[in-house]
């Protein structure tokens, strides 16, 4: 008659393993709940990126010295800060833009920190007046061609801003806004509404 098998002592699971499993379960549950909260908050709030855009710009006055190759110019540029979020205001700070002409920086457009209300916009108007801008020979040629033939001058607006807004229970969201636009403006003072706005990073 065969002998019954002898059962040894059963090995118990190490308490450290149990603790690790419990911690992992808590982390997984927290991540799942957090994902549901974020997704629900997004559906309810539907956050939209605040932005800066060039609303209008024009050349008010131009004077060019053909003998010395020196340019004097006066421009008006309207920058619109837009916040299309319906449930929270947006804050803008570190707003710095550089206006250039044929590689020559002629002005810096700067704004201190400011807020834009819910689903509102705020216009920043800059009057740029630059005198005695020395131009290189190639820049002089392009300027003379612009004044005599095309009757338009090309400017470049570069720079950006930083923005922050609250997304309900999700906390604050921060983004950097970057602008790189070309403004082709007629010298007769006509107002131009360029399609120019910031991109987020």
Short mmCIF file of C-alpha atoms in Angstrom, two decimals:
data_model
loop_
_atom_site.label_atom_id
_atom_site.label_comp_id
_atom_site.label_asym_id
_atom_site.label_seq_id
_atom_site.Cartn_x
_atom_site.Cartn_y
_atom_site.Cartn_z
CA UNK A 1 0.00 0.00 0.00
CA UNK A 2 1.57 3.32 -1.06
CA UNK A 3 2.40 5.84 1.61
CA UNK A 4 0.58 9.17 1.51
CA UNK A 5 2.76 12.08 0.33
CA UNK A 6 4.33 14.12 3.05
CA UNK A 7 3.31 17.77 2.74
CA UNK A 8 6.01 20.24 3.61
CA UNK A 9 5.51 23.67 5.07
CA UNK A 10 3.84 26.02 2.60
CA UNK A 11 5.90 29.05 1.58
CA UNK A 12 4.26 32.33 2.53
CA UNK A 13 4.42 35.45 0.34
CA UNK A 14 6.93 37.98 1.55
CA UNK A 15 5.24 41.04 3.19
CA UNK A 16 7.43 43.31 1.07
CA UNK A 17 5.86 41.85 -2.09
CA UNK A 18 2.38 42.47 -0.67
CA UNK A 19 3.27 46.07 0.14
CA UNK A 20 4.66 46.59 -3.35
CA UNK A 21 1.51 45.16 -4.93
CA UNK A 22 -0.71 47.41 -2.80
CA UNK A 23 1.33 50.51 -3.70
CA UNK A 24 1.14 49.62 -7.41
CA UNK A 25 -2.63 49.18 -7.16
CA UNK A 26 -3.01 52.57 -5.46
CA UNK A 27 -0.86 54.26 -8.12
CA UNK A 28 -2.83 52.61 -10.94
CA UNK A 29 -6.14 53.68 -9.39
CA UNK A 30 -4.87 57.25 -8.89
CA UNK A 31 -3.69 57.49 -12.49
CA UNK A 32 -7.01 56.14 -13.76
CA UNK A 33 -9.05 58.56 -11.66
CA UNK A 34 -6.77 61.44 -12.67
CA UNK A 35 -7.21 60.59 -16.34
CA UNK A 36 -11.00 60.54 -15.95
CA UNK A 37 -10.93 63.92 -14.17
CA UNK A 38 -8.70 65.46 -16.87
CA UNK A 39 -10.83 64.10 -19.69
CA UNK A 40 -14.08 65.22 -18.01
CA UNK A 41 -12.61 68.66 -17.30
CA UNK A 42 -11.55 69.01 -20.91
CA UNK A 43 -15.02 68.11 -22.18
CA UNK A 44 -16.68 70.56 -19.78
CA UNK A 45 -14.27 73.49 -20.11
CA UNK A 46 -12.99 72.96 -23.67
CA UNK A 47 -9.85 75.09 -23.17
CA UNK A 48 -8.61 77.20 -26.08
CA UNK A 49 -5.15 78.61 -26.60
CA UNK A 50 -4.82 82.37 -25.99
CA UNK A 51 -2.97 84.11 -28.81
CA UNK A 52 -1.57 87.34 -30.19
CA UNK A 53 -2.44 88.54 -33.68
CA UNK A 54 -1.69 91.59 -35.79
CA UNK A 55 -5.06 93.30 -36.18
CA UNK A 56 -3.97 96.19 -38.40
CA UNK A 57 -0.85 98.04 -39.48
CA UNK A 58 0.02 100.97 -41.70
CA UNK A 59 2.81 103.32 -42.69
CA UNK A 60 1.97 106.85 -41.61
CA UNK A 61 5.01 108.65 -42.94
CA UNK A 62 8.18 107.81 -44.87
CA UNK A 63 11.22 109.94 -45.61
CA UNK A 64 14.26 108.61 -47.45
CA UNK A 65 17.52 110.44 -48.15
CA UNK A 66 18.68 109.12 -51.53
CA UNK A 67 22.13 110.74 -51.15
CA UNK A 68 23.00 109.50 -47.66
CA UNK A 69 20.96 106.29 -47.75
CA UNK A 70 19.14 107.13 -44.54
CA UNK A 71 15.53 106.14 -43.84
CA UNK A 72 13.03 107.74 -41.44
CA UNK A 73 9.68 106.06 -40.97
CA UNK A 74 6.58 106.14 -38.78
CA UNK A 75 4.25 103.15 -38.45
CA UNK A 76 1.25 102.14 -36.39
CA UNK A 77 0.82 98.47 -35.47
CA UNK A 78 -2.17 97.09 -33.59
CA UNK A 79 -1.59 93.81 -31.75
CA UNK A 80 -4.64 91.97 -30.44
CA UNK A 81 -4.38 89.70 -27.38
CA UNK A 82 -7.22 87.19 -27.61
CA UNK A 83 -8.69 84.83 -25.04
CA UNK A 84 -11.45 82.61 -26.42
CA UNK A 85 -11.94 80.67 -23.18
CA UNK A 86 -15.44 81.25 -21.87
CA UNK A 87 -14.78 80.19 -18.28
CA UNK A 88 -11.37 81.58 -17.35
CA UNK A 89 -9.22 84.64 -17.88
CA UNK A 90 -5.73 84.49 -19.42
CA UNK A 91 -2.54 86.21 -18.29
CA UNK A 92 0.12 87.42 -20.73
CA UNK A 93 3.68 88.27 -19.71
CA UNK A 94 7.17 88.64 -21.22
CA UNK A 95 5.65 90.12 -24.37
CA UNK A 96 8.50 91.21 -26.63
CA UNK A 97 8.38 91.71 -30.40
CA UNK A 98 11.07 93.03 -32.74
CA UNK A 99 10.19 94.95 -35.90
CA UNK A 100 12.77 94.71 -38.67
CA UNK A 101 13.25 96.10 -42.16
CA UNK A 102 15.57 94.30 -44.60
CA UNK A 103 17.49 92.77 -41.73
CA UNK A 104 17.73 96.02 -39.75
CA UNK A 105 15.89 96.07 -36.43
CA UNK A 106 14.12 99.39 -36.17
CA UNK A 107 11.99 98.96 -33.05
CA UNK A 108 11.14 96.75 -30.08
CA UNK A 109 7.49 96.33 -29.12
CA UNK A 110 7.24 95.51 -25.41
CA UNK A 111 4.30 95.13 -23.03
CA UNK A 112 4.18 94.55 -19.29
CA UNK A 113 2.09 91.75 -17.75
CA UNK A 114 -1.63 92.04 -18.45
CA UNK A 115 -4.81 89.97 -18.18
CA UNK A 116 -7.54 89.33 -20.73
CA UNK A 117 -10.98 88.44 -19.43
CA UNK A 118 -13.16 85.49 -20.31
CA UNK A 119 -13.93 85.38 -24.02
CA UNK A 120 -12.50 88.87 -24.48
CA UNK A 121 -9.67 90.59 -26.31
CA UNK A 122 -7.34 93.50 -25.61
CA UNK A 123 -5.67 95.67 -28.23
CA UNK A 124 -2.10 96.89 -27.85
CA UNK A 125 -1.36 99.84 -30.13
CA UNK A 126 2.26 100.63 -30.96
CA UNK A 127 3.38 103.79 -32.70
CA UNK A 128 6.85 103.17 -34.14
CA UNK A 129 8.86 106.23 -35.09
CA UNK A 130 12.42 105.58 -36.24
CA UNK A 131 14.74 108.33 -37.47
CA UNK A 132 17.97 108.17 -39.44
CA UNK A 133 18.16 104.44 -40.05
CA UNK A 134 21.43 103.88 -41.97
CA UNK A 135 21.04 101.39 -44.81
CA UNK A 136 23.65 99.30 -46.56
CA UNK A 137 23.99 99.60 -50.37
CA UNK A 138 21.79 96.55 -51.05
CA UNK A 139 19.22 97.82 -48.55
CA UNK A 140 19.30 101.23 -50.23
CA UNK A 141 18.61 99.61 -53.60
CA UNK A 142 15.64 97.63 -52.25
CA UNK A 143 14.25 100.73 -50.55
CA UNK A 144 14.51 102.79 -53.71
CA UNK A 145 12.79 100.06 -55.71
CA UNK A 146 10.02 99.88 -53.10
CA UNK A 147 9.46 103.63 -53.14
CA UNK A 148 9.62 104.06 -56.91
CA UNK A 149 8.00 100.91 -58.32
CA UNK A 150 6.07 98.67 -55.93
CA UNK A 151 4.99 101.45 -53.56
CA UNK A 152 5.18 98.88 -50.76
CA UNK A 153 7.72 98.12 -48.05
CA UNK A 154 8.33 94.76 -46.41
CA UNK A 155 8.74 94.48 -42.64
CA UNK A 156 9.27 91.45 -40.40
CA UNK A 157 7.75 91.09 -36.95
CA UNK A 158 9.35 88.47 -34.70
CA UNK A 159 9.11 87.62 -31.04
CA UNK A 160 6.49 86.31 -28.71
CA UNK A 161 4.89 86.19 -25.31
CA UNK A 162 4.12 83.78 -22.50
CA UNK A 163 0.60 82.99 -21.38
CA UNK A 164 -1.01 81.27 -18.42
CA UNK A 165 -4.60 80.39 -17.69
CA UNK A 166 -6.47 78.10 -15.32
CA UNK A 167 -8.30 75.05 -16.60
CA UNK A 168 -10.79 74.51 -13.77
CA UNK A 169 -9.70 71.76 -11.35
CA UNK A 170 -6.83 70.81 -13.65
CA UNK A 171 -4.71 73.73 -12.44
CA UNK A 172 -2.77 76.33 -14.41
CA UNK A 173 -1.50 75.82 -17.95
CA UNK A 174 1.47 77.74 -19.35
CA UNK A 175 2.58 78.10 -22.95
CA UNK A 176 5.07 80.14 -24.93
CA UNK A 177 3.69 81.98 -27.96
CA UNK A 178 5.92 82.72 -30.96
CA UNK A 179 5.34 85.11 -33.85
CA UNK A 180 7.20 85.36 -37.16
CA UNK A 181 5.31 87.41 -39.73
CA UNK A 182 5.94 89.49 -42.82
CA UNK A 183 4.10 92.79 -43.16
CA UNK A 184 3.91 94.16 -46.70
CA UNK A 185 2.68 97.71 -46.22
CA UNK A 186 1.78 100.28 -48.90
CA UNK A 187 3.53 103.63 -48.55
CA UNK A 188 0.32 105.58 -49.22
CA UNK A 189 -0.88 105.02 -45.64
CA UNK A 190 -3.51 102.38 -46.39
CA UNK A 191 -4.42 100.12 -43.48
CA UNK A 192 -3.47 96.46 -43.91
CA UNK A 193 -5.07 93.59 -41.99
CA UNK A 194 -2.46 90.83 -42.25
CA UNK A 195 -3.13 87.19 -41.51
CA UNK A 196 -0.56 87.00 -38.74
CA UNK A 197 -0.85 85.30 -35.34
CA UNK A 198 1.26 83.44 -32.80
CA UNK A 199 1.96 79.75 -32.56
CA UNK A 200 2.29 77.90 -29.26
CA UNK A 201 5.21 75.78 -28.03
#
